[in-house]
Amino acid sequence: DIQMTQSPSTLSASVGDRVTITCRASQSINNWLAWYQHKPGVAPKLLIYGASSLESGVPPRFSGSGSGAEFTLTISSLQPDDFATYYCQQYNNYSPTFGQGTKVEIK
Amino acid sequence: QVQLVESGGGVVQPGRSLRLSCAASGLTVNNYVMHWVRQAPGKGLEWVAVIATDGIDKMYADSVKGRFTISRDNSRNTLYLEMNRIRPEDAAIYYCAREGPHGSGRCGYFDYWGQGTPVTVSS
């Protein structure tokens, strides 16, 4: 299986901050990477697919970049609704795998 | 509007069986590749199983292979996960999810998710 490693595991930030989360794959996954936002008791929400394509309806303050084995999710100006856990997921092979998650907390 | 509603979770003893359901509205399950994903307490997300549009091709995570079976009932527009020989490590919230349209050809991402149904394993 392809291992996905996110950093940091926890991030403390304030409203208005620019936030960057990194996701590294154990091998190249081309651009086959998605990002999700997850809050307790709520269905996970797709933010980004194809490493940089913004899902319909997702605010443009979210952006994704990277290719090969290193990727980033950036929130340009953190909003109160953005405090949540974020996961990356690779879909390069038949067994999709997720990163361990990055919890974005209020500073 | 796409909606996925899971049910069937609960408390189950180790070694017993449970069947989870995922009722779909706003989409026809046999037109999409559908998945189950789970999240154990305090852990991250883990992919569990996938069923192709033909209803025949299915794949499973190694952790559940041989014990879990994914299926669907087109007439009920419902996805299922039959869980047999349940282990303590199967305790999790189980989500059904639709695969998005721009996958790699080998797998995909998940563009719609249900809110999940919890499975607790306890003797």
mmCIF file of N, CA, C and O in Angstrom, chain B residues 1-100:
data_model
loop_
_atom_site.group_PDB
_atom_site.id
_atom_site.type_symbol
_atom_site.label_atom_id
_atom_site.label_comp_id
_atom_site.label_asym_id
_atom_site.label_seq_id
_atom_site.Cartn_x
_atom_site.Cartn_y
_atom_site.Cartn_z
ATOM 1 N N GLN B 1 -30.740 16.482 -5.360
ATOM 2 C CA GLN B 1 -29.701 16.586 -4.338
ATOM 3 C C GLN B 1 -29.317 15.185 -3.876
ATOM 4 O O GLN B 1 -30.152 14.389 -3.470
ATOM 5 N N VAL B 2 -28.026 14.902 -3.934
ATOM 6 C CA VAL B 2 -27.527 13.584 -3.555
ATOM 7 C C VAL B 2 -27.550 13.445 -2.045
ATOM 8 O O VAL B 2 -27.112 14.327 -1.309
ATOM 9 N N GLN B 3 -28.092 12.308 -1.590
ATOM 10 C CA GLN B 3 -28.094 12.017 -0.166
ATOM 11 C C GLN B 3 -27.800 10.541 0.032
ATOM 12 O O GLN B 3 -28.363 9.682 -0.657
ATOM 13 N N LEU B 4 -26.892 10.257 0.963
ATOM 14 C CA LEU B 4 -26.553 8.889 1.337
ATOM 15 C C LEU B 4 -26.819 8.753 2.830
ATOM 16 O O LEU B 4 -26.293 9.541 3.629
ATOM 17 N N VAL B 5 -27.636 7.756 3.200
ATOM 18 C CA VAL B 5 -28.011 7.594 4.609
ATOM 19 C C VAL B 5 -27.692 6.172 5.045
ATOM 20 O O VAL B 5 -28.333 5.205 4.589
ATOM 21 N N GLU B 6 -26.704 6.059 5.929
ATOM 22 C CA GLU B 6 -26.307 4.749 6.443
ATOM 23 C C GLU B 6 -27.180 4.357 7.631
ATOM 24 O O GLU B 6 -27.679 5.206 8.369
ATOM 25 N N SER B 7 -27.320 3.043 7.809
ATOM 26 C CA SER B 7 -28.029 2.504 8.967
ATOM 27 C C SER B 7 -27.529 1.100 9.234
ATOM 28 O O SER B 7 -26.767 0.541 8.427
ATOM 29 N N GLY B 8 -27.954 0.536 10.349
ATOM 30 C CA GLY B 8 -27.609 -0.839 10.662
ATOM 31 C C GLY B 8 -26.498 -1.005 11.673
ATOM 32 O O GLY B 8 -26.218 -2.125 12.115
ATOM 33 N N GLY B 9 -25.855 0.088 12.035
ATOM 34 C CA GLY B 9 -24.804 -0.007 13.039
ATOM 35 C C GLY B 9 -25.373 -0.284 14.426
ATOM 36 O O GLY B 9 -26.585 -0.209 14.636
ATOM 37 N N GLY B 10 -24.494 -0.618 15.345
ATOM 38 C CA GLY B 10 -24.927 -0.887 16.703
ATOM 39 C C GLY B 10 -23.839 -1.599 17.472
ATOM 40 O O GLY B 10 -22.673 -1.607 17.064
ATOM 41 N N VAL B 11 -24.231 -2.204 18.589
ATOM 42 C CA VAL B 11 -23.294 -2.955 19.413
ATOM 43 C C VAL B 11 -23.350 -4.418 18.998
ATOM 44 O O VAL B 11 -24.435 -5.001 18.901
ATOM 45 N N VAL B 12 -22.203 -5.009 18.753
ATOM 46 C CA VAL B 12 -22.129 -6.395 18.299
ATOM 47 C C VAL B 12 -21.004 -7.099 19.046
ATOM 48 O O VAL B 12 -19.986 -6.482 19.378
ATOM 49 N N GLN B 13 -21.206 -8.363 19.324
ATOM 50 C CA GLN B 13 -20.168 -9.147 20.011
ATOM 51 C C GLN B 13 -19.096 -9.591 19.025
ATOM 52 O O GLN B 13 -19.388 -9.819 17.835
ATOM 53 N N PRO B 14 -17.885 -9.751 19.506
ATOM 54 C CA PRO B 14 -16.837 -10.286 18.622
ATOM 55 C C PRO B 14 -17.254 -11.645 18.056
ATOM 56 O O PRO B 14 -17.858 -12.462 18.758
ATOM 57 N N GLY B 15 -16.960 -11.839 16.786
ATOM 58 C CA GLY B 15 -17.288 -13.094 16.131
ATOM 59 C C GLY B 15 -18.659 -13.124 15.488
ATOM 60 O O GLY B 15 -18.943 -14.034 14.691
ATOM 61 N N ARG B 16 -19.499 -12.134 15.823
ATOM 62 C CA ARG B 16 -20.846 -12.100 15.262
ATOM 63 C C ARG B 16 -20.884 -11.332 13.956
ATOM 64 O O ARG B 16 -19.851 -10.885 13.444
ATOM 65 N N SER B 17 -22.094 -11.202 13.396
ATOM 66 C CA SER B 17 -22.276 -10.547 12.096
ATOM 67 C C SER B 17 -23.170 -9.329 12.215
ATOM 68 O O SER B 17 -23.945 -9.193 13.170
ATOM 69 N N LEU B 18 -23.062 -8.465 11.205
ATOM 70 C CA LEU B 18 -23.864 -7.255 11.137
ATOM 71 C C LEU B 18 -23.973 -6.855 9.677
ATOM 72 O O LEU B 18 -23.023 -7.058 8.906
ATOM 73 N N ARG B 19 -25.106 -6.300 9.278
ATOM 74 C CA ARG B 19 -25.243 -5.794 7.919
ATOM 75 C C ARG B 19 -25.561 -4.311 7.953
ATOM 76 O O ARG B 19 -26.547 -3.887 8.554
ATOM 77 N N LEU B 20 -24.711 -3.545 7.306
ATOM 78 C CA LEU B 20 -24.915 -2.113 7.189
ATOM 79 C C LEU B 20 -25.599 -1.803 5.861
ATOM 80 O O LEU B 20 -25.361 -2.475 4.868
ATOM 81 N N SER B 21 -26.434 -0.782 5.878
ATOM 82 C CA SER B 21 -27.126 -0.332 4.672
ATOM 83 C C SER B 21 -26.800 1.120 4.401
ATOM 84 O O SER B 21 -26.504 1.885 5.319
ATOM 85 N N CYS B 22 -26.884 1.486 3.132
ATOM 86 C CA CYS B 22 -26.681 2.871 2.716
ATOM 87 C C CYS B 22 -27.745 3.172 1.657
ATOM 88 O O CYS B 22 -27.643 2.720 0.518
ATOM 89 N N ALA B 23 -28.773 3.893 2.079
ATOM 90 C CA ALA B 23 -29.860 4.236 1.166
ATOM 91 C C ALA B 23 -29.514 5.512 0.412
ATOM 92 O O ALA B 23 -29.156 6.528 1.028
ATOM 93 N N ALA B 24 -29.619 5.448 -0.897
ATOM 94 C CA ALA B 24 -29.246 6.585 -1.736
ATOM 95 C C ALA B 24 -30.474 7.276 -2.297
ATOM 96 O O ALA B 24 -31.471 6.630 -2.637
ATOM 97 N N SER B 25 -30.386 8.583 -2.389
ATOM 98 C CA SER B 25 -31.385 9.373 -3.104
ATOM 99 C C SER B 25 -30.653 10.444 -3.895
ATOM 100 O O SER B 25 -29.541 10.857 -3.531
ATOM 101 N N GLY B 26 -31.241 10.834 -5.010
ATOM 102 C CA GLY B 26 -30.583 11.809 -5.871
ATOM 103 C C GLY B 26 -29.506 11.213 -6.758
ATOM 104 O O GLY B 26 -28.847 11.923 -7.511
ATOM 105 N N LEU B 27 -29.302 9.921 -6.644
ATOM 106 C CA LEU B 27 -28.381 9.204 -7.522
ATOM 107 C C LEU B 27 -28.841 7.753 -7.594
ATOM 108 O O LEU B 27 -29.517 7.265 -6.692
ATOM 109 N N THR B 28 -28.441 7.059 -8.660
ATOM 110 C CA THR B 28 -28.761 5.650 -8.828
ATOM 111 C C THR B 28 -27.490 4.860 -8.572
ATOM 112 O O THR B 28 -26.502 5.006 -9.290
ATOM 113 N N VAL B 29 -27.496 4.030 -7.542
ATOM 114 C CA VAL B 29 -26.245 3.404 -7.083
ATOM 115 C C VAL B 29 -25.585 2.554 -8.158
ATOM 116 O O VAL B 29 -24.359 2.451 -8.199
ATOM 117 N N ASN B 30 -26.379 1.945 -9.051
ATOM 118 C CA ASN B 30 -25.747 1.075 -10.043
ATOM 119 C C ASN B 30 -25.102 1.863 -11.178
ATOM 120 O O ASN B 30 -24.436 1.280 -12.031
ATOM 121 N N ASN B 31 -25.264 3.171 -11.165
ATOM 122 C CA ASN B 31 -24.591 4.017 -12.160
ATOM 123 C C ASN B 31 -23.244 4.529 -11.688
ATOM 124 O O ASN B 31 -22.533 5.210 -12.454
ATOM 125 N N TYR B 32 -22.884 4.231 -10.462
ATOM 126 C CA TYR B 32 -21.654 4.762 -9.882
ATOM 127 C C TYR B 32 -20.850 3.672 -9.181
ATOM 128 O O TYR B 32 -21.402 2.685 -8.701
ATOM 129 N N VAL B 33 -19.561 3.873 -9.127
ATOM 130 C CA VAL B 33 -18.699 3.073 -8.268
ATOM 131 C C VAL B 33 -18.933 3.560 -6.834
ATOM 132 O O VAL B 33 -18.903 4.766 -6.576
ATOM 133 N N MET B 34 -19.208 2.638 -5.938
ATOM 134 C CA MET B 34 -19.549 2.987 -4.565
ATOM 135 C C MET B 34 -18.583 2.318 -3.596
ATOM 136 O O MET B 34 -18.110 1.202 -3.832
ATOM 137 N N HIS B 35 -18.313 3.012 -2.483
ATOM 138 C CA HIS B 35 -17.318 2.558 -1.521
ATOM 139 C C HIS B 35 -17.867 2.580 -0.098
ATOM 140 O O HIS B 35 -18.834 3.294 0.202
ATOM 141 N N TRP B 36 -17.207 1.817 0.764
ATOM 142 C CA TRP B 36 -17.338 1.965 2.202
ATOM 143 C C TRP B 36 -15.979 2.405 2.761
ATOM 144 O O TRP B 36 -14.934 1.879 2.361
ATOM 145 N N VAL B 37 -16.022 3.367 3.666
ATOM 146 C CA VAL B 37 -14.836 3.889 4.347
ATOM 147 C C VAL B 37 -15.172 3.924 5.835
ATOM 148 O O VAL B 37 -16.328 4.179 6.200
ATOM 149 N N ARG B 38 -14.195 3.665 6.689
ATOM 150 C CA ARG B 38 -14.475 3.672 8.116
ATOM 151 C C ARG B 38 -13.474 4.539 8.871
ATOM 152 O O ARG B 38 -12.392 4.836 8.373
ATOM 153 N N GLN B 39 -13.887 4.911 10.091
ATOM 154 C CA GLN B 39 -13.015 5.671 10.982
ATOM 155 C C GLN B 39 -13.135 5.098 12.381
ATOM 156 O O GLN B 39 -14.175 5.229 13.027
ATOM 157 N N ALA B 40 -12.079 4.448 12.833
ATOM 158 C CA ALA B 40 -12.037 3.907 14.188
ATOM 159 C C ALA B 40 -11.911 5.052 15.189
ATOM 160 O O ALA B 40 -11.419 6.135 14.842
ATOM 161 N N PRO B 41 -12.343 4.821 16.431
ATOM 162 C CA PRO B 41 -12.253 5.886 17.444
ATOM 163 C C PRO B 41 -10.847 6.449 17.574
ATOM 164 O O PRO B 41 -9.884 5.702 17.760
ATOM 165 N N GLY B 42 -10.734 7.751 17.443
ATOM 166 C CA GLY B 42 -9.441 8.406 17.589
ATOM 167 C C GLY B 42 -8.472 8.195 16.445
ATOM 168 O O GLY B 42 -7.309 8.611 16.531
ATOM 169 N N LYS B 43 -8.940 7.564 15.382
ATOM 170 C CA LYS B 43 -8.069 7.268 14.252
ATOM 171 C C LYS B 43 -8.504 8.032 13.008
ATOM 172 O O LYS B 43 -9.505 8.735 13.012
ATOM 173 N N GLY B 44 -7.736 7.845 11.945
ATOM 174 C CA GLY B 44 -8.065 8.479 10.678
ATOM 175 C C GLY B 44 -8.998 7.622 9.835
ATOM 176 O O GLY B 44 -9.550 6.624 10.282
ATOM 177 N N LEU B 45 -9.159 8.044 8.596
ATOM 178 C CA LEU B 45 -10.052 7.354 7.674
ATOM 179 C C LEU B 45 -9.363 6.150 7.038
ATOM 180 O O LEU B 45 -8.170 6.208 6.715
ATOM 181 N N GLU B 46 -10.109 5.071 6.874
ATOM 182 C CA GLU B 46 -9.580 3.850 6.266
ATOM 183 C C GLU B 46 -10.563 3.328 5.228
ATOM 184 O O GLU B 46 -11.733 3.068 5.534
ATOM 185 N N TRP B 47 -10.107 3.164 4.005
ATOM 186 C CA TRP B 47 -10.941 2.587 2.952
ATOM 187 C C TRP B 47 -11.205 1.115 3.267
ATOM 188 O O TRP B 47 -10.310 0.393 3.729
ATOM 189 N N VAL B 48 -12.442 0.659 2.989
ATOM 190 C CA VAL B 48 -12.844 -0.702 3.340
ATOM 191 C C VAL B 48 -13.139 -1.555 2.101
ATOM 192 O O VAL B 48 -12.618 -2.669 1.976
ATOM 193 N N ALA B 49 -13.996 -1.036 1.214
ATOM 194 C CA ALA B 49 -14.429 -1.874 0.093
ATOM 195 C C ALA B 49 -14.999 -1.008 -1.020
ATOM 196 O O ALA B 49 -15.425 0.124 -0.790
ATOM 197 N N VAL B 50 -15.013 -1.586 -2.227
ATOM 198 C CA VAL B 50 -15.547 -0.900 -3.405
ATOM 199 C C VAL B 50 -16.330 -1.894 -4.247
ATOM 200 O O VAL B 50 -15.983 -3.075 -4.319
ATOM 201 N N ILE B 51 -17.397 -1.401 -4.883
ATOM 202 C CA ILE B 51 -18.156 -2.194 -5.844
ATOM 203 C C ILE B 51 -18.271 -1.392 -7.133
ATOM 204 O O ILE B 51 -18.614 -0.206 -7.122
ATOM 205 N N ALA B 52 -17.963 -2.064 -8.242
ATOM 206 C CA ALA B 52 -17.991 -1.390 -9.533
ATOM 207 C C ALA B 52 -19.417 -1.254 -10.053
ATOM 208 O O ALA B 52 -20.360 -1.817 -9.499
ATOM 209 N N THR B 53 -19.560 -0.513 -11.136
ATOM 210 C CA THR B 53 -20.890 -0.299 -11.703
ATOM 211 C C THR B 53 -21.504 -1.600 -12.210
ATOM 212 O O THR B 53 -22.731 -1.736 -12.230
ATOM 213 N N ASP B 54 -20.672 -2.576 -12.584
ATOM 214 C CA ASP B 54 -21.237 -3.840 -13.073
ATOM 215 C C ASP B 54 -21.767 -4.704 -11.931
ATOM 216 O O ASP B 54 -22.407 -5.719 -12.163
ATOM 217 N N GLY B 55 -21.471 -4.306 -10.703
ATOM 218 C CA GLY B 55 -21.933 -5.066 -9.550
ATOM 219 C C GLY B 55 -21.158 -6.350 -9.319
ATOM 220 O O GLY B 55 -21.413 -7.063 -8.348
ATOM 221 N N ILE B 56 -20.235 -6.645 -10.187
ATOM 222 C CA ILE B 56 -19.475 -7.903 -10.106
ATOM 223 C C ILE B 56 -18.074 -7.649 -9.549
ATOM 224 O O ILE B 56 -17.613 -8.373 -8.666
ATOM 225 N N ASP B 57 -17.407 -6.660 -10.089
ATOM 226 C CA ASP B 57 -16.064 -6.340 -9.613
ATOM 227 C C ASP B 57 -16.142 -5.699 -8.235
ATOM 228 O O ASP B 57 -16.823 -4.677 -8.056
ATOM 229 N N LYS B 58 -15.453 -6.316 -7.299
ATOM 230 C CA LYS B 58 -15.419 -5.814 -5.920
ATOM 231 C C LYS B 58 -13.997 -5.959 -5.405
ATOM 232 O O LYS B 58 -13.285 -6.882 -5.783
ATOM 233 N N MET B 59 -13.602 -5.034 -4.560
ATOM 234 C CA MET B 59 -12.282 -5.126 -3.939
ATOM 235 C C MET B 59 -12.406 -4.748 -2.473
ATOM 236 O O MET B 59 -13.305 -3.988 -2.092
ATOM 237 N N TYR B 60 -11.467 -5.280 -1.678
ATOM 238 C CA TYR B 60 -11.527 -5.085 -0.233
ATOM 239 C C TYR B 60 -10.156 -4.747 0.322
ATOM 240 O O TYR B 60 -9.123 -5.177 -0.211
ATOM 241 N N ALA B 61 -10.167 -4.016 1.423
ATOM 242 C CA ALA B 61 -8.933 -3.823 2.177
ATOM 243 C C ALA B 61 -8.495 -5.161 2.754
ATOM 244 O O ALA B 61 -9.330 -6.025 3.077
ATOM 245 N N ASP B 62 -7.190 -5.349 2.874
ATOM 246 C CA ASP B 62 -6.670 -6.612 3.422
ATOM 247 C C ASP B 62 -7.247 -6.901 4.804
ATOM 248 O O ASP B 62 -7.457 -8.060 5.161
ATOM 249 N N SER B 63 -7.525 -5.852 5.577
ATOM 250 C CA SER B 63 -7.995 -6.015 6.958
ATOM 251 C C SER B 63 -9.391 -6.638 7.040
ATOM 252 O O SER B 63 -9.773 -7.130 8.102
ATOM 253 N N VAL B 64 -10.142 -6.597 5.942
ATOM 254 C CA VAL B 64 -11.513 -7.133 5.984
ATOM 255 C C VAL B 64 -11.743 -8.230 4.942
ATOM 256 O O VAL B 64 -12.816 -8.846 4.918
ATOM 257 N N LYS B 65 -10.757 -8.471 4.100
ATOM 258 C CA LYS B 65 -10.914 -9.454 3.024
ATOM 259 C C LYS B 65 -11.270 -10.822 3.594
ATOM 260 O O LYS B 65 -10.660 -11.293 4.556
ATOM 261 N N GLY B 66 -12.287 -11.443 2.992
ATOM 262 C CA GLY B 66 -12.717 -12.758 3.450
ATOM 263 C C GLY B 66 -13.753 -12.713 4.562
ATOM 264 O O GLY B 66 -14.336 -13.747 4.906
ATOM 265 N N ARG B 67 -13.969 -11.535 5.157
ATOM 266 C CA ARG B 67 -14.940 -11.404 6.246
ATOM 267 C C ARG B 67 -16.089 -10.470 5.867
ATOM 268 O O ARG B 67 -17.214 -10.661 6.323
ATOM 269 N N PHE B 68 -15.806 -9.434 5.091
ATOM 270 C CA PHE B 68 -16.814 -8.446 4.704
ATOM 271 C C PHE B 68 -17.193 -8.658 3.242
ATOM 272 O O PHE B 68 -16.367 -9.058 2.416
ATOM 273 N N THR B 69 -18.450 -8.339 2.924
ATOM 274 C CA THR B 69 -18.934 -8.414 1.544
ATOM 275 C C THR B 69 -19.721 -7.160 1.215
ATOM 276 O O THR B 69 -20.665 -6.806 1.938
ATOM 277 N N ILE B 70 -19.331 -6.511 0.135
ATOM 278 C CA ILE B 70 -20.061 -5.341 -0.352
ATOM 279 C C ILE B 70 -21.039 -5.795 -1.435
ATOM 280 O O ILE B 70 -20.731 -6.674 -2.239
ATOM 281 N N SER B 71 -22.221 -5.205 -1.423
ATOM 282 C CA SER B 71 -23.220 -5.555 -2.426
ATOM 283 C C SER B 71 -24.185 -4.392 -2.580
ATOM 284 O O SER B 71 -24.100 -3.400 -1.860
ATOM 285 N N ARG B 72 -25.095 -4.531 -3.517
ATOM 286 C CA ARG B 72 -26.107 -3.493 -3.682
ATOM 287 C C ARG B 72 -27.393 -4.124 -4.191
ATOM 288 O O ARG B 72 -27.392 -5.201 -4.800
ATOM 289 N N ASP B 73 -28.493 -3.431 -3.927
ATOM 290 C CA ASP B 73 -29.814 -3.835 -4.417
ATOM 291 C C ASP B 73 -30.300 -2.684 -5.289
ATOM 292 O O ASP B 73 -30.689 -1.627 -4.763
ATOM 293 N N ASN B 74 -30.266 -2.886 -6.576
ATOM 294 C CA ASN B 74 -30.643 -1.805 -7.493
ATOM 295 C C ASN B 74 -32.102 -1.403 -7.317
ATOM 296 O O ASN B 74 -32.449 -0.222 -7.446
ATOM 297 N N SER B 75 -32.959 -2.370 -7.014
ATOM 298 C CA SER B 75 -34.389 -2.062 -6.878
ATOM 299 C C SER B 75 -34.653 -1.180 -5.662
ATOM 300 O O SER B 75 -35.597 -0.393 -5.646
ATOM 301 N N ARG B 76 -33.799 -1.298 -4.656
ATOM 302 C CA ARG B 76 -33.942 -0.490 -3.447
ATOM 303 C C ARG B 76 -33.001 0.723 -3.460
ATOM 304 O O ARG B 76 -33.022 1.532 -2.535
ATOM 305 N N ASN B 77 -32.155 0.790 -4.494
ATOM 306 C CA ASN B 77 -31.163 1.861 -4.594
ATOM 307 C C ASN B 77 -30.339 1.955 -3.310
ATOM 308 O O ASN B 77 -30.123 3.044 -2.751
ATOM 309 N N THR B 78 -29.884 0.806 -2.851
ATOM 310 C CA THR B 78 -29.212 0.701 -1.554
ATOM 311 C C THR B 78 -27.931 -0.104 -1.677
ATOM 312 O O THR B 78 -27.882 -1.119 -2.372
ATOM 313 N N LEU B 79 -26.911 0.382 -0.992
ATOM 314 C CA LEU B 79 -25.614 -0.282 -0.887
ATOM 315 C C LEU B 79 -25.556 -1.002 0.457
ATOM 316 O O LEU B 79 -26.122 -0.508 1.440
ATOM 317 N N TYR B 80 -24.874 -2.135 0.503
ATOM 318 C CA TYR B 80 -24.774 -2.901 1.732
ATOM 319 C C TYR B 80 -23.323 -3.243 2.046
ATOM 320 O O TYR B 80 -22.467 -3.301 1.166
ATOM 321 N N LEU B 81 -23.073 -3.492 3.330
ATOM 322 C CA LEU B 81 -21.815 -4.080 3.775
ATOM 323 C C LEU B 81 -22.150 -5.163 4.776
ATOM 324 O O LEU B 81 -22.626 -4.869 5.873
ATOM 325 N N GLU B 82 -21.941 -6.402 4.370
ATOM 326 C CA GLU B 82 -22.149 -7.541 5.259
ATOM 327 C C GLU B 82 -20.843 -7.776 6.006
ATOM 328 O O GLU B 82 -19.805 -8.014 5.387
ATOM 329 N N MET B 83 -20.919 -7.708 7.338
ATOM 330 C CA MET B 83 -19.724 -7.849 8.168
ATOM 331 C C MET B 83 -19.835 -9.157 8.938
ATOM 332 O O MET B 83 -20.762 -9.326 9.747
ATOM 333 N N ASN B 84 -18.931 -10.089 8.690
ATOM 334 C CA ASN B 84 -18.918 -11.375 9.387
ATOM 335 C C ASN B 84 -17.654 -11.514 10.218
ATOM 336 O O ASN B 84 -16.641 -10.857 9.962
ATOM 337 N N ARG B 85 -17.719 -12.409 11.173
ATOM 338 C CA ARG B 85 -16.559 -12.686 12.054
ATOM 339 C C ARG B 85 -15.937 -11.362 12.530
ATOM 340 O O ARG B 85 -14.738 -11.122 12.379
ATOM 341 N N ILE B 86 -16.785 -10.530 13.093
ATOM 342 C CA ILE B 86 -16.374 -9.180 13.486
ATOM 343 C C ILE B 86 -15.328 -9.241 14.585
ATOM 344 O O ILE B 86 -15.422 -10.046 15.524
ATOM 345 N N ARG B 87 -14.338 -8.360 14.469
ATOM 346 C CA ARG B 87 -13.239 -8.284 15.428
ATOM 347 C C ARG B 87 -13.315 -6.960 16.196
ATOM 348 O O ARG B 87 -13.922 -5.991 15.720
ATOM 349 N N PRO B 88 -12.676 -6.887 17.352
ATOM 350 C CA PRO B 88 -12.672 -5.612 18.091
ATOM 351 C C PRO B 88 -12.152 -4.439 17.258
ATOM 352 O O PRO B 88 -12.653 -3.312 17.382
ATOM 353 N N GLU B 89 -11.184 -4.719 16.393
ATOM 354 C CA GLU B 89 -10.610 -3.636 15.585
ATOM 355 C C GLU B 89 -11.530 -3.156 14.460
ATOM 356 O O GLU B 89 -11.204 -2.207 13.749
ATOM 357 N N ASP B 90 -12.684 -3.816 14.294
ATOM 358 C CA ASP B 90 -13.659 -3.353 13.309
ATOM 359 C C ASP B 90 -14.556 -2.246 13.866
ATOM 360 O O ASP B 90 -15.370 -1.679 13.133
ATOM 361 N N ALA B 91 -14.441 -1.958 15.156
ATOM 362 C CA ALA B 91 -15.230 -0.878 15.754
ATOM 363 C C ALA B 91 -14.874 0.447 15.084
ATOM 364 O O ALA B 91 -13.699 0.833 15.031
ATOM 365 N N ALA B 92 -15.886 1.127 14.565
ATOM 366 C CA ALA B 92 -15.640 2.355 13.800
ATOM 367 C C ALA B 92 -16.964 2.976 13.393
ATOM 368 O O ALA B 92 -18.027 2.364 13.536
ATOM 369 N N ILE B 93 -16.891 4.175 12.885
ATOM 370 C CA ILE B 93 -18.007 4.758 12.149
ATOM 371 C C ILE B 93 -17.819 4.361 10.690
ATOM 372 O O ILE B 93 -16.722 4.540 10.134
ATOM 373 N N TYR B 94 -18.851 3.812 10.096
ATOM 374 C CA TYR B 94 -18.781 3.349 8.720
ATOM 375 C C TYR B 94 -19.544 4.317 7.815
ATOM 376 O O TYR B 94 -20.720 4.618 8.058
ATOM 377 N N TYR B 95 -18.844 4.792 6.793
ATOM 378 C CA TYR B 95 -19.405 5.719 5.825
ATOM 379 C C TYR B 95 -19.529 5.047 4.458
ATOM 380 O O TYR B 95 -18.611 4.348 4.037
ATOM 381 N N CYS B 96 -20.635 5.296 3.767
ATOM 382 C CA CYS B 96 -20.663 4.954 2.354
ATOM 383 C C CYS B 96 -20.334 6.226 1.575
ATOM 384 O O CYS B 96 -20.564 7.349 2.048
ATOM 385 N N ALA B 97 -19.777 6.044 0.400
ATOM 386 C CA ALA B 97 -19.327 7.185 -0.385
ATOM 387 C C ALA B 97 -19.412 6.872 -1.870
ATOM 388 O O ALA B 97 -19.199 5.735 -2.289
ATOM 389 N N ARG B 98 -19.717 7.893 -2.636
ATOM 390 C CA ARG B 98 -19.755 7.765 -4.094
ATOM 391 C C ARG B 98 -18.406 8.170 -4.666
ATOM 392 O O ARG B 98 -17.797 9.160 -4.216
ATOM 393 N N GLU B 99 -17.938 7.420 -5.632
ATOM 394 C CA GLU B 99 -16.690 7.784 -6.293
ATOM 395 C C GLU B 99 -16.945 8.901 -7.297
ATOM 396 O O GLU B 99 -17.922 8.884 -8.056
ATOM 397 N N GLY B 100 -16.051 9.880 -7.290
ATOM 398 C CA GLY B 100 -16.164 11.015 -8.186
ATOM 399 C C GLY B 100 -15.814 10.657 -9.623
ATOM 400 O O GLY B 100 -15.251 9.588 -9.897
#
